[in-house]
Coordinates of C-alpha atoms and ligand atoms in Angstrom, one line a residue:
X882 CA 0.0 0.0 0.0
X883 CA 1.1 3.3 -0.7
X884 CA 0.8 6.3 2.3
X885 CA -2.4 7.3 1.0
X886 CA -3.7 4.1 1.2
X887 CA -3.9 2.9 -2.8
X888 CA -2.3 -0.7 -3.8
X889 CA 1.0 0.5 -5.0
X890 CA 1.9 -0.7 -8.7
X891 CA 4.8 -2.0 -9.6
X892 CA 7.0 -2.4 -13.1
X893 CA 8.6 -5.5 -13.7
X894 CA 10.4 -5.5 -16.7
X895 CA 11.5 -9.1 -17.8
X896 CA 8.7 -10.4 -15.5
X897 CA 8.2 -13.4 -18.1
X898 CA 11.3 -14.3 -16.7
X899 CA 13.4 -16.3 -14.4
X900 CA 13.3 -14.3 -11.0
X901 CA 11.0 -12.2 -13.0
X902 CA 8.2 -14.3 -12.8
X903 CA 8.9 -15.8 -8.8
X904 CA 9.4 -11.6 -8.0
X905 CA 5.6 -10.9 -9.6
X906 CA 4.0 -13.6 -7.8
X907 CA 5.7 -12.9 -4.3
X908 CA 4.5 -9.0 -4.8
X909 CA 1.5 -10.0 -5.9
X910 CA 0.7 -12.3 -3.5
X911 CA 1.5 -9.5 -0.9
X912 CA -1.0 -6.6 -2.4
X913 CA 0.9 -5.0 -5.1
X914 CA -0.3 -4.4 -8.6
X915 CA 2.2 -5.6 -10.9
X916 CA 2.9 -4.6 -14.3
X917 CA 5.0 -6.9 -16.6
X918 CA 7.0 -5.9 -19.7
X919 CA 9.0 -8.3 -21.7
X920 CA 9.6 -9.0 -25.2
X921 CA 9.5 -12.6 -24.7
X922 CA 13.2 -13.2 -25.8
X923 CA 14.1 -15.6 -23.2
X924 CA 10.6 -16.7 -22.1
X925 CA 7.2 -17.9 -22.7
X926 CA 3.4 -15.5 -23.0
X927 CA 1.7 -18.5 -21.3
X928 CA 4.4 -17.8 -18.1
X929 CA 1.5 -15.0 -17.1
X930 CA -1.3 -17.6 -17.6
X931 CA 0.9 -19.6 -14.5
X932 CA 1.8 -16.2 -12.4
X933 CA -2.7 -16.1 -12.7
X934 CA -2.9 -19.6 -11.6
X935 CA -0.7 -19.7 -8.7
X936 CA -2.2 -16.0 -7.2
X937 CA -5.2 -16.0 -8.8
X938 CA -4.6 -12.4 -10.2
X939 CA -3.5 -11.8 -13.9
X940 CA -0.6 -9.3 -14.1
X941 CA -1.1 -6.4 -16.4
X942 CA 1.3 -7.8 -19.6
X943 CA 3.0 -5.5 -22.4
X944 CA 4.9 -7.1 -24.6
X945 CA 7.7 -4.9 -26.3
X946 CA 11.6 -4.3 -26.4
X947 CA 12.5 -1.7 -23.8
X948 CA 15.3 -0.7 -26.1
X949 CA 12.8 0.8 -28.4
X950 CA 13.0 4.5 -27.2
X951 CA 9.9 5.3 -29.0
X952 CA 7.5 2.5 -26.9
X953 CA 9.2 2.6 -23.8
X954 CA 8.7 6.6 -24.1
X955 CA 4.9 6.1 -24.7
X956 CA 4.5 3.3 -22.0
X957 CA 5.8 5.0 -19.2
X958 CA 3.6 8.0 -20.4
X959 CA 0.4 6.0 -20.8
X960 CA 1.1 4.2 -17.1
X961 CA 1.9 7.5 -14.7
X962 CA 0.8 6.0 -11.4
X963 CA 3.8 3.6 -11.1
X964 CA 5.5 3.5 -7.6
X965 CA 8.4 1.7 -8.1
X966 CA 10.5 -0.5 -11.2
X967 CA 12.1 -3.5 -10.9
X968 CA 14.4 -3.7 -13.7
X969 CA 15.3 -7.6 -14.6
X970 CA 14.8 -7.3 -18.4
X971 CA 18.6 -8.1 -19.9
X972 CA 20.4 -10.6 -21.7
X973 CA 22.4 -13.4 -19.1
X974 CA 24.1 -15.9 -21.0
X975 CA 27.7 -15.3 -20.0
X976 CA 29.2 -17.3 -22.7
X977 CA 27.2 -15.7 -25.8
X978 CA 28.5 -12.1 -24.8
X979 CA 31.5 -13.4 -25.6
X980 CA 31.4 -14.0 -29.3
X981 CA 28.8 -10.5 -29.0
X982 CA 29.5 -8.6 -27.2
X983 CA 27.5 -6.0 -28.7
X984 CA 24.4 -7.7 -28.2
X985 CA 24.9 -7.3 -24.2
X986 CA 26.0 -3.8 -24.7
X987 CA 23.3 -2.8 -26.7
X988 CA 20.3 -4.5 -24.8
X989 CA 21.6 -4.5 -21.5
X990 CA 22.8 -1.3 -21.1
X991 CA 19.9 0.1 -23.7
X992 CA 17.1 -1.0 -21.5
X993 CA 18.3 0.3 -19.0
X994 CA 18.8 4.1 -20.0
X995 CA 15.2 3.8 -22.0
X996 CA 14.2 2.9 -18.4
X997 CA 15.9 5.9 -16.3
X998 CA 14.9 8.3 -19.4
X999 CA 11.1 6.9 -18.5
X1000 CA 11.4 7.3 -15.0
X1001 CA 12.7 11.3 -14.9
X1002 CA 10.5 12.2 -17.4
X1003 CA 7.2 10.3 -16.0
X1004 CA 7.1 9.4 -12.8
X1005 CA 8.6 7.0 -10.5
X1006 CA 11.5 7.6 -8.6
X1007 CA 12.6 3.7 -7.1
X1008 CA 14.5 1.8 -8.6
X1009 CA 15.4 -2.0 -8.0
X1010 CA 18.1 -3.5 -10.6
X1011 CA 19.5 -7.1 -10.7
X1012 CA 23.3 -7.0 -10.7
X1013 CA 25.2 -10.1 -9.9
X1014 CA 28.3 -11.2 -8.2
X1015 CA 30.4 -11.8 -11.6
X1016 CA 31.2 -7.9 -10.7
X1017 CA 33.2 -9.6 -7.7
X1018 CA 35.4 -12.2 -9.8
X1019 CA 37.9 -13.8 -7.5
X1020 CA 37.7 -12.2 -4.2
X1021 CA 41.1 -11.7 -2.1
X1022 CA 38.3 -12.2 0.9
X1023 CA 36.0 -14.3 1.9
X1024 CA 33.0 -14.3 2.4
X1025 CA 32.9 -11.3 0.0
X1026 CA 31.1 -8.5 1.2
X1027 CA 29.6 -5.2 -0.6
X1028 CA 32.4 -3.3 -0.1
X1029 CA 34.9 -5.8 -1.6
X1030 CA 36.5 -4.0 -4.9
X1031 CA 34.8 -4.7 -8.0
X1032 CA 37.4 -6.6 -10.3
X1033 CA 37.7 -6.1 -13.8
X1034 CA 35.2 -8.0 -16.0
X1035 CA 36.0 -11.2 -17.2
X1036 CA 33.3 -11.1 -19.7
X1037 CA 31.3 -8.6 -21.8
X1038 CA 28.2 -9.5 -19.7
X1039 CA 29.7 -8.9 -16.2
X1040 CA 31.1 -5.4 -18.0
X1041 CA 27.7 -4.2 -18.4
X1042 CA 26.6 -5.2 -14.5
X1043 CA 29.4 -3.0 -13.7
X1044 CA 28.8 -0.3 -15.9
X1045 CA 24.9 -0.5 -15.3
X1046 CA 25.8 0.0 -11.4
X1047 CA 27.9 3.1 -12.7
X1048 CA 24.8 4.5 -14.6
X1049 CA 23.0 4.2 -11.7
X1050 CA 25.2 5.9 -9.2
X1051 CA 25.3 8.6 -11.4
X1052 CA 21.7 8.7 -12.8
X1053 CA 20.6 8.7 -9.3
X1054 CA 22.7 11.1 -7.7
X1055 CA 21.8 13.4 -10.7
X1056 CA 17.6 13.1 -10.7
X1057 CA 17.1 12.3 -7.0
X1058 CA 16.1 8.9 -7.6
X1059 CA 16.2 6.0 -4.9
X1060 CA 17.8 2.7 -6.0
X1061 CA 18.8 -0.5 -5.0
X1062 CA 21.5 -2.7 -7.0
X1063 CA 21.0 -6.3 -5.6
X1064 CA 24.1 -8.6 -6.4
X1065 CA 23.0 -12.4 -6.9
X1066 CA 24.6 -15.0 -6.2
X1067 CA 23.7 -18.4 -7.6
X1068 CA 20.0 -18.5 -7.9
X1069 CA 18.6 -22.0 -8.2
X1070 CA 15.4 -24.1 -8.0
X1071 CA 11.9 -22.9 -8.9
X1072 CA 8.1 -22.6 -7.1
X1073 CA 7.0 -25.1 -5.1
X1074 CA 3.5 -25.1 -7.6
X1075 CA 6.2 -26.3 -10.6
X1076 CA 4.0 -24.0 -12.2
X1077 CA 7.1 -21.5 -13.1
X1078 CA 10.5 -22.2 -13.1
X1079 CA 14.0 -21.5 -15.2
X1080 CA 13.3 -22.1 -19.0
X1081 CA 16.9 -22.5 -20.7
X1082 CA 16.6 -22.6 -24.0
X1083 CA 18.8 -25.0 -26.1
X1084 CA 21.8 -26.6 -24.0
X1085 CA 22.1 -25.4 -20.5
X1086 CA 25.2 -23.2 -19.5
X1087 CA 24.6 -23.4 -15.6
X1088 CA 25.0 -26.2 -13.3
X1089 CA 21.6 -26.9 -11.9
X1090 CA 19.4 -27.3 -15.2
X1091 CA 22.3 -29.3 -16.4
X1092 CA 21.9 -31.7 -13.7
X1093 CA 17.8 -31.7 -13.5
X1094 CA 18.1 -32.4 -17.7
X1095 CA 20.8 -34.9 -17.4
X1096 CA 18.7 -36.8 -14.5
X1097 CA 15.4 -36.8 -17.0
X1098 CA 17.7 -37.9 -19.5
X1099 CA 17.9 -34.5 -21.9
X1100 CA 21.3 -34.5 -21.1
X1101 CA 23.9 -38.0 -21.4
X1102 CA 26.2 -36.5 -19.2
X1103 CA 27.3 -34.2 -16.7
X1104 CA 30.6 -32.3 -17.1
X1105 CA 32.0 -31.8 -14.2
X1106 CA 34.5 -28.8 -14.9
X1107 CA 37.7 -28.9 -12.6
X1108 CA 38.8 -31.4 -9.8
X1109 CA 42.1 -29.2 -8.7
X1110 CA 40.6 -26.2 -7.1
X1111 CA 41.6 -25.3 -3.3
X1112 CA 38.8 -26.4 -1.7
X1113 CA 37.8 -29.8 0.3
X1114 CA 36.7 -31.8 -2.4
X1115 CA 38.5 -30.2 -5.5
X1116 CA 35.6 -28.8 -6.8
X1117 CA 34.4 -25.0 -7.5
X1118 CA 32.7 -23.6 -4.6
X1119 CA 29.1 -21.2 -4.8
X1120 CA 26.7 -19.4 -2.8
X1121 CA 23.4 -20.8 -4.6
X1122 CA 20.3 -19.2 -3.6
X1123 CA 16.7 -20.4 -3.7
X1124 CA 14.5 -18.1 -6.4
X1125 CA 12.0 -18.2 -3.7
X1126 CA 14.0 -16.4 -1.4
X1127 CA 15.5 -14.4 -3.7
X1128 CA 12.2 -13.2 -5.1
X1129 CA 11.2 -12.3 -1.4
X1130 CA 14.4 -9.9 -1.1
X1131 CA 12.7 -7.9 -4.4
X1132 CA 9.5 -7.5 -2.0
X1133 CA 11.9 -6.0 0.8
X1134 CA 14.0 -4.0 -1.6
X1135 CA 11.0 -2.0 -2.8
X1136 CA 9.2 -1.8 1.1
X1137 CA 12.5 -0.1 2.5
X1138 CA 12.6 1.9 -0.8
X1139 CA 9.0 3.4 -0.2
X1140 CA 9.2 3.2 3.7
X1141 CA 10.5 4.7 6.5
X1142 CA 14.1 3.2 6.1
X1143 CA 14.6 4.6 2.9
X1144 CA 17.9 6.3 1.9
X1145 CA 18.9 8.4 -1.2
X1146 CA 21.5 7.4 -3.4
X1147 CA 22.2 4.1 -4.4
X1148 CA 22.6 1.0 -2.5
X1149 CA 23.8 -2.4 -3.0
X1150 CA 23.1 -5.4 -0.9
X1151 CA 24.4 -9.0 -1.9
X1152 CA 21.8 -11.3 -1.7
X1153 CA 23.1 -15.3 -1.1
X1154 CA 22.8 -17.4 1.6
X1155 CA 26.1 -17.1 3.1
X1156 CA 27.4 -20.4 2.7
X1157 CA 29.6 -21.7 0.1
X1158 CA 29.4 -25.5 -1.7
X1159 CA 31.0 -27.7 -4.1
X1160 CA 29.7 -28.6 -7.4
X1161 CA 30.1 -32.5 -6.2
X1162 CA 27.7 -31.2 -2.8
X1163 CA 25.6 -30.1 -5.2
X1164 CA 25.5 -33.4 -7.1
X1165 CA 25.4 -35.6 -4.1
X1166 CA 22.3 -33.0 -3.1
X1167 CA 20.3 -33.8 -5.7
X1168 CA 21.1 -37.4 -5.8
X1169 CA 19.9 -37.7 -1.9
X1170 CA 16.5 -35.8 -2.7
X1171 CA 15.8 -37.3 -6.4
X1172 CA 16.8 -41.0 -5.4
X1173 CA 18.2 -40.5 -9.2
X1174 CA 22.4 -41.1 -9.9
X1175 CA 23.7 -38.8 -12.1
X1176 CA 26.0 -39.9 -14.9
X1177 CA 28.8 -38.1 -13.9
X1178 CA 32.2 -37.2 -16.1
X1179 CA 36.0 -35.0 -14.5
X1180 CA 36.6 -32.8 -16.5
X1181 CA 39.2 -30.0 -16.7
X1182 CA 38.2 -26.3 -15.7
X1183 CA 36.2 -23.9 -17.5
X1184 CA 38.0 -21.0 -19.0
X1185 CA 37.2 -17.9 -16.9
X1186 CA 35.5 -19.8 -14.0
X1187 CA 36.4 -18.4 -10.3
X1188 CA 37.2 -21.2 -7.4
X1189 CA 34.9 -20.6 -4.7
X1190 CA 32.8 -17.4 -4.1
X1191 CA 30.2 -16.7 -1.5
X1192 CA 28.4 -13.8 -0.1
X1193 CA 28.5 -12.2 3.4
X1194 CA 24.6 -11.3 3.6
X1195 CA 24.4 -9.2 7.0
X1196 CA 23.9 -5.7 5.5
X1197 CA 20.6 -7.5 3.1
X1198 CA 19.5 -9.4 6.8
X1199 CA 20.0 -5.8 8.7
X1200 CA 19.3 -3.5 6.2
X1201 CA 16.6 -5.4 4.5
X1202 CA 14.9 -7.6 7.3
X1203 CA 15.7 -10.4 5.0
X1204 CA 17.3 -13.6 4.8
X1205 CA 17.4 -16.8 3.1
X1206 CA 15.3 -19.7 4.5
X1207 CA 15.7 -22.7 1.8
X1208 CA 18.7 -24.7 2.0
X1209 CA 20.5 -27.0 -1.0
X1210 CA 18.4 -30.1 -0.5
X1211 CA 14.9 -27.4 -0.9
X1212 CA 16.6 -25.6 -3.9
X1213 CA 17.4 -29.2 -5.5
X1214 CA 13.9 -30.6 -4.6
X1215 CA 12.2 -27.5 -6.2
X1216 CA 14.2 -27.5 -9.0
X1217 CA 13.7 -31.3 -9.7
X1218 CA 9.7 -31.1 -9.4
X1219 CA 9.9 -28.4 -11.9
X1220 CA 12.2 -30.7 -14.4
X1221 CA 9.6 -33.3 -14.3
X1222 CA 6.5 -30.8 -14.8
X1223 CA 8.2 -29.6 -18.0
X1224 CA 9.2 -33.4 -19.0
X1225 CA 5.0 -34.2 -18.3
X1226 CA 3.9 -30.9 -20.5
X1227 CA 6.3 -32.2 -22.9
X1228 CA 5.1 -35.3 -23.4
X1229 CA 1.7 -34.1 -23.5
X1230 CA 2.3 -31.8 -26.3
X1231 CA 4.0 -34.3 -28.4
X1232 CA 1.0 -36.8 -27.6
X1233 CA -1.4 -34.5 -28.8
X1234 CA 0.2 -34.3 -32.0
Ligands
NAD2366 P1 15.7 -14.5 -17.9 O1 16.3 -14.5 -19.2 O2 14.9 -15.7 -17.5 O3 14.7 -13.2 -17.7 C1 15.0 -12.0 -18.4 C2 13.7 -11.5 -19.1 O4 14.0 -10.3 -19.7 C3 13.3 -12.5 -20.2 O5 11.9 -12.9 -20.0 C4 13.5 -11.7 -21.5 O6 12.5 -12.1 -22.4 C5 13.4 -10.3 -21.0 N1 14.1 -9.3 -21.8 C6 15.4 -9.4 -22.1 N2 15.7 -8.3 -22.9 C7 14.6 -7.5 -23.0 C8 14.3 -6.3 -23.6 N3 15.2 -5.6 -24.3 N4 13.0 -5.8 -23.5 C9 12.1 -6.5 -22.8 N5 12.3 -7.7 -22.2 C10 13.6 -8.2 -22.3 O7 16.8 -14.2 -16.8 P2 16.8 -14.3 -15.2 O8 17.7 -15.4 -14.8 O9 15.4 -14.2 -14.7 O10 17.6 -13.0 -14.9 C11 17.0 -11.7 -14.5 C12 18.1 -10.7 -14.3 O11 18.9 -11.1 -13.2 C13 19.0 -10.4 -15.5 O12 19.3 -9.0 -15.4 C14 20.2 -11.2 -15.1 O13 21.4 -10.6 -15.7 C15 20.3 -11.1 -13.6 N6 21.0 -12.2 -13.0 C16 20.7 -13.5 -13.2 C17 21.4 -14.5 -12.6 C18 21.1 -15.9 -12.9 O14 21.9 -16.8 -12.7 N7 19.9 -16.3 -13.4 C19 22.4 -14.2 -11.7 C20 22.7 -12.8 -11.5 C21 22.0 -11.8 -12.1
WQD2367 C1 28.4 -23.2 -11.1 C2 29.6 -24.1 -10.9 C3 31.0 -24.5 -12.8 C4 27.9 -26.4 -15.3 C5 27.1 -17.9 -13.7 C6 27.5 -16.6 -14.2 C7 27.2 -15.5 -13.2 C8 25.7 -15.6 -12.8 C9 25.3 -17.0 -12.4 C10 24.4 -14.1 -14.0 C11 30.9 -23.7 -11.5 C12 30.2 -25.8 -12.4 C13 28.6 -25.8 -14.3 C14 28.3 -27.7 -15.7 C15 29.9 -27.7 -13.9 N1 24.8 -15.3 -13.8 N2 29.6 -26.4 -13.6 N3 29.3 -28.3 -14.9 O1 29.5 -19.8 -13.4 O2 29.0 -19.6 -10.9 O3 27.8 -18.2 -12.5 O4 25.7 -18.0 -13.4 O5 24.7 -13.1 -13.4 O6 27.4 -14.3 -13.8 O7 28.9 -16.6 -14.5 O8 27.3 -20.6 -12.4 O9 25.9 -22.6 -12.7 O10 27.4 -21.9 -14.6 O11 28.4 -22.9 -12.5 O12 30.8 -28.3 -13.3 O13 27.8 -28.3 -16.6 O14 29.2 -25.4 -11.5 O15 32.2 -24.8 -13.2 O16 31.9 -24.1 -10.7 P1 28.6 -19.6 -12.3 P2 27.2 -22.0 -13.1

């Protein structure tokens, strides 16, 4: 609710999404109006049909490229009453920017001004923006915290995080706005409905839809990329995160924005759970939970991979009143339940004809 008592409305762009999609349902599911926009590049229309089923309200949908200065213009003039944005809409396949680059660049960082340019000339004045913690790379200390140096970019799509956080210390400073930059860990798993979850498309880069598709048989094989890293078991150590929990931290972002807490300027907040594990933890996680054995192959590492990363999350639990409830074995569940929903819906559609 907003101080004179309205439902506040909210702006999700790439609410299709990922964490998009979790983020509208937890909002919704406390009292805010949502509006989605999303060009659909990396998701599915019928993911709003889903977001309906799950809260029983439909979110307001637009579907259009928030690089096209001329739409993004007239949206944010047709929709006035907006209270706050959560900006998720971006390209985030870490590989591809690096044979284009100017894809990520161009999208990315695009959306992003069309967004602020929408925001100072219309309206609202919070901002929530998904940054991850690729801006960390390896960290001298662990666990990292938010005021760890930012390393140079490894990759064309951790440059624009960084230079996205830039805009925004600027942008904000300059136009009075409010904003939060929330750095990610590794966000895993999916609702407990299995009604939304992640949707990679073509062969999966990251390590938990590799292992869900290689358990339903999708994939022959899991690559296991380095045995030789400093840590117990040899294997590359990461702060996953539940998409549940993460969502929630969205829902908290925006509250201290528009409440009482709220500070001008930027802010960033790392949002993990604060404990690091192995890739083979992960495996023997999902093997415990599943009851299924993964076919499982050494490999050597993967060019540009860090060895073990995870987040200190006391300024998000202080600052935020949040913190991370679901543990590996819940992230692996949900994320397993989902796999076999989409296997089922696959099956159907290839039943039917
Ligand atoms: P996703 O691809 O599932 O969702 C992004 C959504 O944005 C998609 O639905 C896509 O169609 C939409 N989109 C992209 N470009 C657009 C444009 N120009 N106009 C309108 N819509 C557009 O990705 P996700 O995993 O949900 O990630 C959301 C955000 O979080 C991204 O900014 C990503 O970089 C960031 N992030 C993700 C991770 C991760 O591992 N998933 C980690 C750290 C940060
Ligand atoms: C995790 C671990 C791999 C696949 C990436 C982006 C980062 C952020 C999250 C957006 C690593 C190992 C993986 C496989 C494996 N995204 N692995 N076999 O690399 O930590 O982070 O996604 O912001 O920017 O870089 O995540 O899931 O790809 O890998 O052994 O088939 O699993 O080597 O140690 P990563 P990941």
């Amino acid at each position: 609710m907003t101080e004179t008592g309205r439902q506040s409305r909210i702006l999700v762009t790439g609410g299709a999404g990922y964490i998009g999609s979790h983020t509208v349902v937890e909002l919704q599911q406390r009292g805010h109006a949502v509006v989605i926009v999303d060009n659909l590049s990396n998701s599915r229309a019928d993911v709003v049909d889903r977001i309906a089923e799950i809260t029983g309200v439909r979110p307001e949908f637009h579907d259009f490229d928030l690089t096209d200065r001329a739409k993004t213009e007239a949206f944010f003039a047709s929709t006035p009453d907006l209270d706050a944005v959560i900006h998720f809409a971006a390209y985030k396949a870490v590989g591809e920017s690096m044979r284009d680059p100017l894809a990520y660049y161009g999208n990315n960082l695009e959306s992003l001004l069309r967004v602020l340019e929408g925001m100072r000339r219309h309206g609202p004045r919070h901002l929530v923006f998904s940054s991850s913690a690729t801006v960390y790379g390896q960290p001298d200390e662990l666990p990292v915290r938010e005021t760890s140096p930012v390393r140079e970019a490894w990759s064309p799509y951790g440059s624009t995080k960084q230079m996205a956080e830039q805009i925004l210390r600027f942008s904000v400073a300059a136009y009075g706005f409010k904003a939060v930059a929330l750095r990610y860990f590794n966000p895993v798993g999916a609702h407990e409905s299995a009604l939304i979850g992640e949707l990679p498309l073509g062969v999966p880069n990251n390590l938990a839809p590799f292992i869900t598709q290689t358990a339903a048989g999708r994939q022959e094989c899991l690559e296991v990329f380095g045995t030789d890293y400093g840590t117990a078991d040899g294997t590359a150590v990461r702060d996953y995160i539940h998409v549940v929990d993460l969502a929630r931290a969205h829902v908290a972002a925006v509250a201290r924005m528009t409440g009482e807490k709220a500070r001008s300027g930027l802010e960033v907040f790392n949002l993990g759970t604060g404990r690091g594990h192995s890739v083979r933890e992960v495996i023997d996680a999902f093997e415990r939970v599943s009851g299924v054995r993964l076919n499982v192959r050494y490999v050597g590492r993967r060019p540009g991979d860090v060895e073990k990363v995870w987040a200190d999350t006391s300024l998000a639990n202080r600052e935020l009143g949040w913190k991370a409830e679901r543990d590996l074995d819940d992230m692996m569940r949900s994320a397993w339940k989902w796999e076999q929903a989409l296997s089922r819906r696959r099956d159907g559609a290839s039943a039917r004809g």
